[in-house]
CSV table of C-alpha atoms and ligand atoms in Angstrom, one decimal:
chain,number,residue,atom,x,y,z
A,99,UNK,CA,40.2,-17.4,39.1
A,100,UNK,CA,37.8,-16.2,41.9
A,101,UNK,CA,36.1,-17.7,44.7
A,102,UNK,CA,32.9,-16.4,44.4
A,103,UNK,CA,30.1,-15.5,47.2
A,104,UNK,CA,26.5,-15.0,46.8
A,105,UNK,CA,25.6,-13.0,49.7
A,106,UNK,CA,21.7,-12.7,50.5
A,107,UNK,CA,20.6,-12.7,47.0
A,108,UNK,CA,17.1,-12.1,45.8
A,109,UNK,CA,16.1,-11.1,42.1
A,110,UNK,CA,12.5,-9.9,40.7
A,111,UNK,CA,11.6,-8.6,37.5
A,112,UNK,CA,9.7,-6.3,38.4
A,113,UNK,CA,11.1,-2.6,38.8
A,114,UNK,CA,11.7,-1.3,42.5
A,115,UNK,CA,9.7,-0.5,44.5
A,116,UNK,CA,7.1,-2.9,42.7
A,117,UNK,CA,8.5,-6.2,44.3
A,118,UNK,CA,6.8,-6.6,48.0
A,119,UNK,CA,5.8,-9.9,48.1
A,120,UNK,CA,7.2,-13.3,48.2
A,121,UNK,CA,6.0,-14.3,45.0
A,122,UNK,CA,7.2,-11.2,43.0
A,123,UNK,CA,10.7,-12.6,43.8
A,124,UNK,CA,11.7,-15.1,41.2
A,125,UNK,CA,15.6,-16.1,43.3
A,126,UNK,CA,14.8,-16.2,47.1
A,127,UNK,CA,17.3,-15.5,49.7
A,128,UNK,CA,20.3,-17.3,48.2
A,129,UNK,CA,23.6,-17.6,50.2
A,130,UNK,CA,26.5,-19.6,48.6
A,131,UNK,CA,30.4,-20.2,48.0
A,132,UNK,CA,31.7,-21.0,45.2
A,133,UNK,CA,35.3,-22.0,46.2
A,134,UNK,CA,38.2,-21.1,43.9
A,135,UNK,CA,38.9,-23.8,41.3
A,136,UNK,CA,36.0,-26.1,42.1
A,137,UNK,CA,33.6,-27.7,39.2
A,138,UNK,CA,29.6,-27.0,40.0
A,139,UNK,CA,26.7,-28.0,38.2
A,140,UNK,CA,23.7,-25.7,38.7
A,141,UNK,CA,20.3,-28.3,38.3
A,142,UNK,CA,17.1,-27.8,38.4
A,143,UNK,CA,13.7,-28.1,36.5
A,144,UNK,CA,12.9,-25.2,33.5
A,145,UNK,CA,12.1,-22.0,35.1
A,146,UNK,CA,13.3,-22.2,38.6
A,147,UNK,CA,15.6,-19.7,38.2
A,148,UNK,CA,19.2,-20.8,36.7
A,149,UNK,CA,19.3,-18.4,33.8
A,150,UNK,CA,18.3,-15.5,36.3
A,151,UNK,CA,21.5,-16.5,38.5
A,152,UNK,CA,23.8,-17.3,35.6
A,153,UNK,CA,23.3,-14.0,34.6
A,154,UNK,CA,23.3,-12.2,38.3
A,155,UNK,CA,26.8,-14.0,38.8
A,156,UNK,CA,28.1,-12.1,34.9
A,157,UNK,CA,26.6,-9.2,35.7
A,158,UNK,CA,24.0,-9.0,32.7
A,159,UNK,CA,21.4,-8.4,35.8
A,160,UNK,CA,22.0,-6.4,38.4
A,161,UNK,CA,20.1,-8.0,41.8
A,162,UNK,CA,17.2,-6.1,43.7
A,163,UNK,CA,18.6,-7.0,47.1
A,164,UNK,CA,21.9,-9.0,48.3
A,165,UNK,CA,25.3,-9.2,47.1
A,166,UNK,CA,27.8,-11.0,44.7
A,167,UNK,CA,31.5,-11.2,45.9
A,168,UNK,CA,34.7,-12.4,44.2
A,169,UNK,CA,37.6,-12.5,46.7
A,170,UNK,CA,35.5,-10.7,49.1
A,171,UNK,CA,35.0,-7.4,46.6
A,172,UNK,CA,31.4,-6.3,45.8
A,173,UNK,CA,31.0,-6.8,41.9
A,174,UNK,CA,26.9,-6.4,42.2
A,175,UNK,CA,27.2,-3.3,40.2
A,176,UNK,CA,29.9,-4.4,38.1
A,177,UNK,CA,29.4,-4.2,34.1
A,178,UNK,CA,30.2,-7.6,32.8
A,179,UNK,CA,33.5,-6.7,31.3
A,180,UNK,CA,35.0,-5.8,35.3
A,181,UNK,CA,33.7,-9.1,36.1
A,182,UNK,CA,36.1,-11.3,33.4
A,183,UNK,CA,33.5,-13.9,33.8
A,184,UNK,CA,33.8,-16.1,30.0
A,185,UNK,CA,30.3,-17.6,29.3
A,186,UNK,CA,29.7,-20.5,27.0
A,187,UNK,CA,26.3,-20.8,26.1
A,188,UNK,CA,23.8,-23.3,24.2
A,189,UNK,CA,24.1,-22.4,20.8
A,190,UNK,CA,27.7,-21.5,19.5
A,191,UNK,CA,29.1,-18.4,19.7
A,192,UNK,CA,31.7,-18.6,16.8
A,193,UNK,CA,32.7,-16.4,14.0
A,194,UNK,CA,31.8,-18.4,10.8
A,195,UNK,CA,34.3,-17.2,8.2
A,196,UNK,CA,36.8,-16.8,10.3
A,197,UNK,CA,39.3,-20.3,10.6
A,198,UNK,CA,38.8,-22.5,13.9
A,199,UNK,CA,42.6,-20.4,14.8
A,200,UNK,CA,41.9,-17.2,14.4
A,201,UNK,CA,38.4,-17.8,16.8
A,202,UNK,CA,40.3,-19.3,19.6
A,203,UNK,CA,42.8,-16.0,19.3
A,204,UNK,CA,40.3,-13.3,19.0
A,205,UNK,CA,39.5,-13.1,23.3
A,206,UNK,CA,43.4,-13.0,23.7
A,207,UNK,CA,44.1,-10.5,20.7
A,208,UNK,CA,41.3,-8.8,21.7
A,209,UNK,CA,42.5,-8.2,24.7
A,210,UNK,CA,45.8,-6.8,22.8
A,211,UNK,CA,48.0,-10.1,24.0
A,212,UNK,CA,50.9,-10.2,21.7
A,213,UNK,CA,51.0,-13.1,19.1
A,214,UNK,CA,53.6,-14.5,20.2
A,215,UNK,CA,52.1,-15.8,23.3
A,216,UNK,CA,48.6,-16.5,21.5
A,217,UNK,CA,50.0,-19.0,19.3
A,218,UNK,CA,51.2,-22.1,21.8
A,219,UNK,CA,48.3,-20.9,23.9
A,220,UNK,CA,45.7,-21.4,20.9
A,221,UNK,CA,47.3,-24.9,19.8
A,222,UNK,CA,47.5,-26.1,23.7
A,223,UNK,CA,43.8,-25.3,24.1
A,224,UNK,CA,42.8,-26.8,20.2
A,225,UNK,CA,44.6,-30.2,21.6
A,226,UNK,CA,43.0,-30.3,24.7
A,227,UNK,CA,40.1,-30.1,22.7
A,228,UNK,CA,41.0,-32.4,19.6
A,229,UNK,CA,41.1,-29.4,16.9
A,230,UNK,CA,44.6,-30.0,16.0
A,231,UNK,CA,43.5,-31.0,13.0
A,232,UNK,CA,40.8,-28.4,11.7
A,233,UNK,CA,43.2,-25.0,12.8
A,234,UNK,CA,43.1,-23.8,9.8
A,235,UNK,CA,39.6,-24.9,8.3
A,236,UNK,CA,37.0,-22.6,8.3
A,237,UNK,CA,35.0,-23.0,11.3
A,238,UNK,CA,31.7,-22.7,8.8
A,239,UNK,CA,32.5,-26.6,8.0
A,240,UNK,CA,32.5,-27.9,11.3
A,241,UNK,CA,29.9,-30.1,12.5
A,242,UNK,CA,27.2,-28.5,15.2
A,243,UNK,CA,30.0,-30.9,18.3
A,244,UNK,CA,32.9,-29.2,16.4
A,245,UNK,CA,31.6,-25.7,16.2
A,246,UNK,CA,30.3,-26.0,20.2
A,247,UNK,CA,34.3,-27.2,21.2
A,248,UNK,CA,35.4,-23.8,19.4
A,249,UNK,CA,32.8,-22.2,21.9
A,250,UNK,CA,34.2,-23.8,24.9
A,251,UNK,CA,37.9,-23.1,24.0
A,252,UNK,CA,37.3,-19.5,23.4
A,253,UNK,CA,35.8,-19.8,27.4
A,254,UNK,CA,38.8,-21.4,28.1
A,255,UNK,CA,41.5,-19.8,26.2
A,256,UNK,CA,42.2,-16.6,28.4
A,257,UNK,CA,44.0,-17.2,31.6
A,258,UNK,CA,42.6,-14.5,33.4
A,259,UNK,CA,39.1,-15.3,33.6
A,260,UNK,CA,37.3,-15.1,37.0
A,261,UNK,CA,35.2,-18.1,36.1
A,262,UNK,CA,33.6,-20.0,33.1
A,263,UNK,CA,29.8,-20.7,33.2
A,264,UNK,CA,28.2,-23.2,31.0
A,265,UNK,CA,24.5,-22.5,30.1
A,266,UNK,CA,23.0,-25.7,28.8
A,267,UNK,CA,26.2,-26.3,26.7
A,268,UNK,CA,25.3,-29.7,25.0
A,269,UNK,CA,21.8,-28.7,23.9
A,270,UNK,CA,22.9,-28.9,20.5
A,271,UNK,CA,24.5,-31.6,20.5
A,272,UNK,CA,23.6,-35.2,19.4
A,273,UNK,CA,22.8,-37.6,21.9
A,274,UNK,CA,25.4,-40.1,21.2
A,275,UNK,CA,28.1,-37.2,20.8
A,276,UNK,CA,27.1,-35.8,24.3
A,277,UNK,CA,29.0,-38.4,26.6
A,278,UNK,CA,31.9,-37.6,24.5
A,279,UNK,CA,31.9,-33.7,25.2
A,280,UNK,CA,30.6,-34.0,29.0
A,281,UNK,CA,33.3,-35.9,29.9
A,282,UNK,CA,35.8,-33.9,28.1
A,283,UNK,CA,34.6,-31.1,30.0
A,284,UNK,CA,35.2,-33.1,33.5
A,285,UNK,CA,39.1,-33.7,32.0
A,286,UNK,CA,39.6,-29.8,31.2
A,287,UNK,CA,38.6,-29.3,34.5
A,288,UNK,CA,41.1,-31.1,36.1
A,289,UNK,CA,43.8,-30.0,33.6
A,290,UNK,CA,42.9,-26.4,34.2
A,291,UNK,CA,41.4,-26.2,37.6
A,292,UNK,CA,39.3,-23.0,36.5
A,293,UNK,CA,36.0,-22.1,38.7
A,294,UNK,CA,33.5,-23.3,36.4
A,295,UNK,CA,29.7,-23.5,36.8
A,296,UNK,CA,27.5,-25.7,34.9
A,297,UNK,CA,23.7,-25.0,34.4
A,298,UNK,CA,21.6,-27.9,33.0
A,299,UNK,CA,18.1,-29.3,34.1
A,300,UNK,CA,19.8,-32.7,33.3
A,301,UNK,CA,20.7,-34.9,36.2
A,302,UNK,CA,23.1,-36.7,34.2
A,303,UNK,CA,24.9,-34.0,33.2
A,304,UNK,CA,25.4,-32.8,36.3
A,305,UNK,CA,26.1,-35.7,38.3
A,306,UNK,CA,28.9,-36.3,35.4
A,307,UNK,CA,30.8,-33.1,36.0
A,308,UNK,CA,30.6,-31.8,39.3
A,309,UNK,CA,31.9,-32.3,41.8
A,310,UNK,CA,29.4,-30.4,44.2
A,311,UNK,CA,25.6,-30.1,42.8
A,312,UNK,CA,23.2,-27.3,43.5
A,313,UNK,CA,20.0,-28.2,43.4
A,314,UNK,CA,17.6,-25.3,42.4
A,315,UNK,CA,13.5,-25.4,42.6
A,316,UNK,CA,11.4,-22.5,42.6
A,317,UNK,CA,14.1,-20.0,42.8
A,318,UNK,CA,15.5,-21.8,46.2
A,319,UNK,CA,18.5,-23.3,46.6
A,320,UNK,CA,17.0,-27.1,48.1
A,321,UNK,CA,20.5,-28.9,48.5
A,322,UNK,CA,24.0,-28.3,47.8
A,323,UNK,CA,26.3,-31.8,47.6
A,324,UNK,CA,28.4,-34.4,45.9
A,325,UNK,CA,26.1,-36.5,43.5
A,326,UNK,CA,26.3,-39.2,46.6
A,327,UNK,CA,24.8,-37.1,49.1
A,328,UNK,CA,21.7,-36.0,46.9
A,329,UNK,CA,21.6,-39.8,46.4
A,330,UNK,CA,22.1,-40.9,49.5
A,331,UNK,CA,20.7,-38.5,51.6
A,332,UNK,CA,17.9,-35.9,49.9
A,333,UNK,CA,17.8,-32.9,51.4
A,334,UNK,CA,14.4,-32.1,50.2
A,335,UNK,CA,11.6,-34.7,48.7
A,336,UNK,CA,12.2,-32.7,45.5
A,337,UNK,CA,16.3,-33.2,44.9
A,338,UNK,CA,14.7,-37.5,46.1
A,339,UNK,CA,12.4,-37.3,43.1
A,340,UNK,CA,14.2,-35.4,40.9
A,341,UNK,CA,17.6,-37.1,41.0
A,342,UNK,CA,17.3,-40.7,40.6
A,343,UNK,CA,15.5,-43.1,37.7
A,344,UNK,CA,12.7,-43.2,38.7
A,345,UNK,CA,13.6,-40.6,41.6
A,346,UNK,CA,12.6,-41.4,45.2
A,347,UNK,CA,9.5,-42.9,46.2
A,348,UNK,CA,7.5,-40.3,48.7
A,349,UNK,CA,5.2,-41.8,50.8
A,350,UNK,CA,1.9,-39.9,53.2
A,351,UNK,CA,2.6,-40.9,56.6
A,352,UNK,CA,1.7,-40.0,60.4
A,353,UNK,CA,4.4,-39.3,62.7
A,354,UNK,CA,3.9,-40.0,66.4
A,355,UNK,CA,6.4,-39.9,69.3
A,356,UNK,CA,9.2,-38.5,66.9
A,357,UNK,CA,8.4,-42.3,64.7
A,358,UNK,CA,6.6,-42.6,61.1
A,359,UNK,CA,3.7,-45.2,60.5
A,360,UNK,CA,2.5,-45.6,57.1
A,361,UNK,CA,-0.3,-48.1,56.4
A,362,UNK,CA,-0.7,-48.7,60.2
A,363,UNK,CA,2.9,-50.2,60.8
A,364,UNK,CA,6.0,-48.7,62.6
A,365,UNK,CA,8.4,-47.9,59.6
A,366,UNK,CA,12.1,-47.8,60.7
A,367,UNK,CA,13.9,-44.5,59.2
A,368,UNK,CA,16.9,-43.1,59.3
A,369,UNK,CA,16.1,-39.8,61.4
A,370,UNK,CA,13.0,-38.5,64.0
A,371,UNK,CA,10.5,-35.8,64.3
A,372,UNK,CA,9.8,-33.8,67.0
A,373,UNK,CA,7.4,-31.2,65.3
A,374,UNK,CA,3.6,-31.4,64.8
A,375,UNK,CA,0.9,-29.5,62.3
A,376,UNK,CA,3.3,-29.9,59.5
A,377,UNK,CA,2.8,-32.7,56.7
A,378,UNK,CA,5.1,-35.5,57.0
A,379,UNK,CA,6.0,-37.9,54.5
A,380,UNK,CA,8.2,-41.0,54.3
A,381,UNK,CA,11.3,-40.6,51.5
A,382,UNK,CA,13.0,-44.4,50.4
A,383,UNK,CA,14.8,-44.5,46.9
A,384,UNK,CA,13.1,-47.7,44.5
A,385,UNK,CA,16.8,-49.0,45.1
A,386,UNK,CA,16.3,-49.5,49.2
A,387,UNK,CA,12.8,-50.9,48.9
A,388,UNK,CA,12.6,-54.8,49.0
A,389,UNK,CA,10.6,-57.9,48.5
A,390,UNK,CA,10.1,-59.6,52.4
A,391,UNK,CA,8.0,-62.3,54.2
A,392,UNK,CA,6.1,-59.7,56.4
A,393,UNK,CA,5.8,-56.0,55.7
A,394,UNK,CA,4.0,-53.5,54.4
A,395,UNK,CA,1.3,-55.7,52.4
A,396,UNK,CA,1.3,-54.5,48.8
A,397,UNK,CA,0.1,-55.2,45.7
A,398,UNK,CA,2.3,-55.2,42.2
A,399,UNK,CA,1.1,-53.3,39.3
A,400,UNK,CA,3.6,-53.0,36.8
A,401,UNK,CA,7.0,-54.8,36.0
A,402,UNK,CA,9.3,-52.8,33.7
A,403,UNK,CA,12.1,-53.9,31.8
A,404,UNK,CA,15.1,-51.6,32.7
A,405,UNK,CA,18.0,-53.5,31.2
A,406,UNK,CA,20.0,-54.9,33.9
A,407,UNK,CA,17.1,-54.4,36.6
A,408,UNK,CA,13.3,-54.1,36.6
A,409,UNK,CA,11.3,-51.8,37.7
A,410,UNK,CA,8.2,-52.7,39.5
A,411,UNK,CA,5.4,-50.8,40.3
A,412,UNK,CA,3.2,-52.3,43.3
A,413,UNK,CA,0.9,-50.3,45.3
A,414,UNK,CA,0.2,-50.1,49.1
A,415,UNK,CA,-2.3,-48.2,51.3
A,416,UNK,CA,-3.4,-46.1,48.4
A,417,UNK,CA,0.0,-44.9,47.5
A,418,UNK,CA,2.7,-46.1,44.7
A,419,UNK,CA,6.0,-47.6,45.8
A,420,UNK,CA,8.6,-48.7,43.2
A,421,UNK,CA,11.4,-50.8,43.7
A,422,UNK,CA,14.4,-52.0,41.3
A,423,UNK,CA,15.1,-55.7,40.9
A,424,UNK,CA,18.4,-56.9,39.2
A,425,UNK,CA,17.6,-59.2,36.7
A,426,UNK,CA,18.4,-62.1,37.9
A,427,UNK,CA,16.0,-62.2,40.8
A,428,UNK,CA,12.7,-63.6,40.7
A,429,UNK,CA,9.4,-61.4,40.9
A,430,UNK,CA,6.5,-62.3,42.9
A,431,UNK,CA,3.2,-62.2,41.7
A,432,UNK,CA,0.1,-60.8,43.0
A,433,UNK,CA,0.4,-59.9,46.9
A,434,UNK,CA,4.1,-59.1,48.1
A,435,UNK,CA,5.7,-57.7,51.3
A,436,UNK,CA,7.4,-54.9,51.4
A,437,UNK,CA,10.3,-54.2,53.2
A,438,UNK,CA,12.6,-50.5,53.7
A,439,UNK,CA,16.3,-50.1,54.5
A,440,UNK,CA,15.7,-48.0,57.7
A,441,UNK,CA,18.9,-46.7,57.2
A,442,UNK,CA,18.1,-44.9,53.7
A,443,UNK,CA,14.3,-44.5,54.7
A,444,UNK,CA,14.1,-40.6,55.7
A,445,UNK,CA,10.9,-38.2,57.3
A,446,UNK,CA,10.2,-34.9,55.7
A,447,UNK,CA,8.5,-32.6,57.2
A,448,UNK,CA,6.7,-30.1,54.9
A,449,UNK,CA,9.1,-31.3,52.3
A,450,UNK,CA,12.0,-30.9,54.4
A,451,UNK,CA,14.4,-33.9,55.5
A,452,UNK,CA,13.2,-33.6,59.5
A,453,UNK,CA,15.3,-32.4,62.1
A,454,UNK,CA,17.4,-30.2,60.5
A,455,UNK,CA,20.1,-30.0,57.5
A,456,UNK,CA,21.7,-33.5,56.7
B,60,ATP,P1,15.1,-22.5,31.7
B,60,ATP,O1,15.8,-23.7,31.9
B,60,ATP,O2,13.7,-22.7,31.1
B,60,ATP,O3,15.9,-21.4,31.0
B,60,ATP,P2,15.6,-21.3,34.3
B,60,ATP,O4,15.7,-22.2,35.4
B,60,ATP,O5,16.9,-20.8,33.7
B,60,ATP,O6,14.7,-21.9,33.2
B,60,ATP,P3,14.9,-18.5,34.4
B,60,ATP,O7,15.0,-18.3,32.9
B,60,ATP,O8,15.9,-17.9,35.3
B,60,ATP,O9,14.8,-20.0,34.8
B,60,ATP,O10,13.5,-18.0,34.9
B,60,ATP,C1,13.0,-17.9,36.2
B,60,ATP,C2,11.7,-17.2,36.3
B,60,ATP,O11,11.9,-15.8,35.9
B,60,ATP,C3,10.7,-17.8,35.3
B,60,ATP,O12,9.4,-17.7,36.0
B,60,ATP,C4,10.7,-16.8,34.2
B,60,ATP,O13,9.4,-16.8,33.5
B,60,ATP,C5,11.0,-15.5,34.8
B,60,ATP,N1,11.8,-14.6,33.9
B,60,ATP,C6,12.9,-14.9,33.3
B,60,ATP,N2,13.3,-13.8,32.6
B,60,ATP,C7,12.4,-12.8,32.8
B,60,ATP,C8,12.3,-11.5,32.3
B,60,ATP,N3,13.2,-10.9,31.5
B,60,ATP,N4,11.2,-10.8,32.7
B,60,ATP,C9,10.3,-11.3,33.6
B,60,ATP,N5,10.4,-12.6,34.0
B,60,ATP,C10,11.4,-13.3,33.6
């Protein structure tokens, strides 16, 4: 296993010395750590850039500018076989005829390990994974869930590995099945402790295995944290709107003396800002936004059922501001007050949470 640094990274498509300006550039500047052992989830909306980084990091793509480090060694130029990087992607990658065995041996007999150290090897990985059973079934007759756990165990069946990347690994998989293999991934990752990195553009997913996020949009890194902090305390209006059902409610508003007004009243936040001539906006999740006596005067729109809450819709000063209501709490009608918790009501400035990193 590796710790693995990206180092100043930017990637275009387009062949040197085509790529000169910003747009060309499809990863930005990226800097990163990915510490030894540690379980990451890569997120972010359908062509922001995950595939592109996936495949800098395994050295399918070599990067126009920056660097990619494990234990501190340069491995930019590295063919994918010198990196010992084991990739599990979204479709199986399984040998059909072969029997759900004689898969999970071929990386280590391959790799000319001798059988006697493949075989407790093979059956400690096909229990972690609940193939006991089907070892010596063909792996043709597995079901699509079956056939994707063969994937993942031959990512996870060679010690030596410098990391395991997931691309979308439960794509295939039926909904009801998914839980099941997301968090059996979480448990091999604490039985094993391998570096692994998990690209998805589904919150859930992430949030469910890893243990730090990184949040990707428009081939920038926008927030890297525990599923808390991108809860808690968005880094970016995007990682507020995109994390969270329905995401973070992001509101116009004027900013003077470092405070925010929106529809003419002082709103309480949680930080300041001291900058001008950039656009600010109030951030404040549907789940710190309450009914009050006197407020921001607002006017409901839509009540949705949501199970154990509601989710109503109300608008104020032109904008949209949704709020969750457990179930047993009453809903006004008509004309409400609206009320923030000041203490999970952030500024951001040009997009940014204002004044500086949280
Ligand atoms: P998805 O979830 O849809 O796979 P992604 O986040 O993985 O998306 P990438 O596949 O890395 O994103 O794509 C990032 C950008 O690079 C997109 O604009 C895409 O069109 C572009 N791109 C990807 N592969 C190539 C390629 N081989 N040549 C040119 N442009 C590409």
């Amino acid at each position: 296993m590796a710790k693995i640094s990206i180092d100043n990274l930017r990637h275009s498509y387009l062949p040197f010395p085509n790529p000169d300006r910003e747009e060309d550039y499809v990863l930005k500047k990226l800097s990163i750590d990915w510490a030894d052992g540690g379980a990451y989830a890569l997120l972010g909306p359908s062509g922001c850039g995950k595939t592109t980084l996936l495949n800098l990091i395994s050295g399918l793509l070599v990067p126009t500018e920056g660097k990619i480090l494990f234990d501190g060694v340069d491995v930019s130029r590295f063919s994918p076989e010198a990196r010992n990087i084991a990739q599990v992607f979204q479709f199986p990658v399984i040998y059909d005829t072969m029997t759900v065995y004689d898969n999970l041996a071929f990386p280590l007999r391959n790799r000319g390990i001798p059988e006697s150290a493949i075989d407790p090897r093979v059956k400690e990985i096909a229990s972690m994974l609940d193939l006991t059973s089907t070892l010596h079934k063909r792996a043709a007759g597995l079901t699509a869930d079956g056939k994707q756990k063969i994937s993942l165990g031959r990512g996870l069946v060679r010690a030596d590995v410098s990391a395991i990347m997931f691309d979308e690994p439960l794509t295939v998989i039926d909904p009801h099945l998914k839980w099941q293999l997301r968090s059996k991934l979480k448990e091999l990752h604490q039985r094993t402790k391998r570096t692994m990195i998990y690209v998805t553009h589904d919150q859930t997913e992430a949030l469910t295995f890893a243990d730090q996020v990184v949040v990707m949009n428009n081939g920038e890194i926008v927030q890297i944290g525990t599923p808390i902090e991108l809860f808690e305390k968005p880094n970016h209006t995007f990682v507020g709107h995109f994390i969270g059902s329905p995401g973070m409610n992001v509101l116009p508003c004027e900013v003077k003396g470092g405070k925010a007004f929106f529809a003419g009243q002082d709103i309480k936040t949680a930080n300041t800002h001291k900058g001008s001539g950039q656009k600010c906006e109030i951030g404040v999740r549907p789940e710190f936004v309450n009914f009050a006596k006197s407020g921001i005067a607002a006017e409901i729109v839509k009540v949705a059922d949501a199970g154990r809450f509601r989710i109503v819709e109300t608008r104020a000063a032109g904008s949209s501001i949704k709020l969750l209501v457990p179930e047993n709490q009453s809903i006004p009608t008509g004309k409400v007050n609206l009320a923030f918790d000041a203490d999970h009501t952030q500024i951001y400035a040009d997009g940014w949470f204002a004044g500086g990193k949280l």
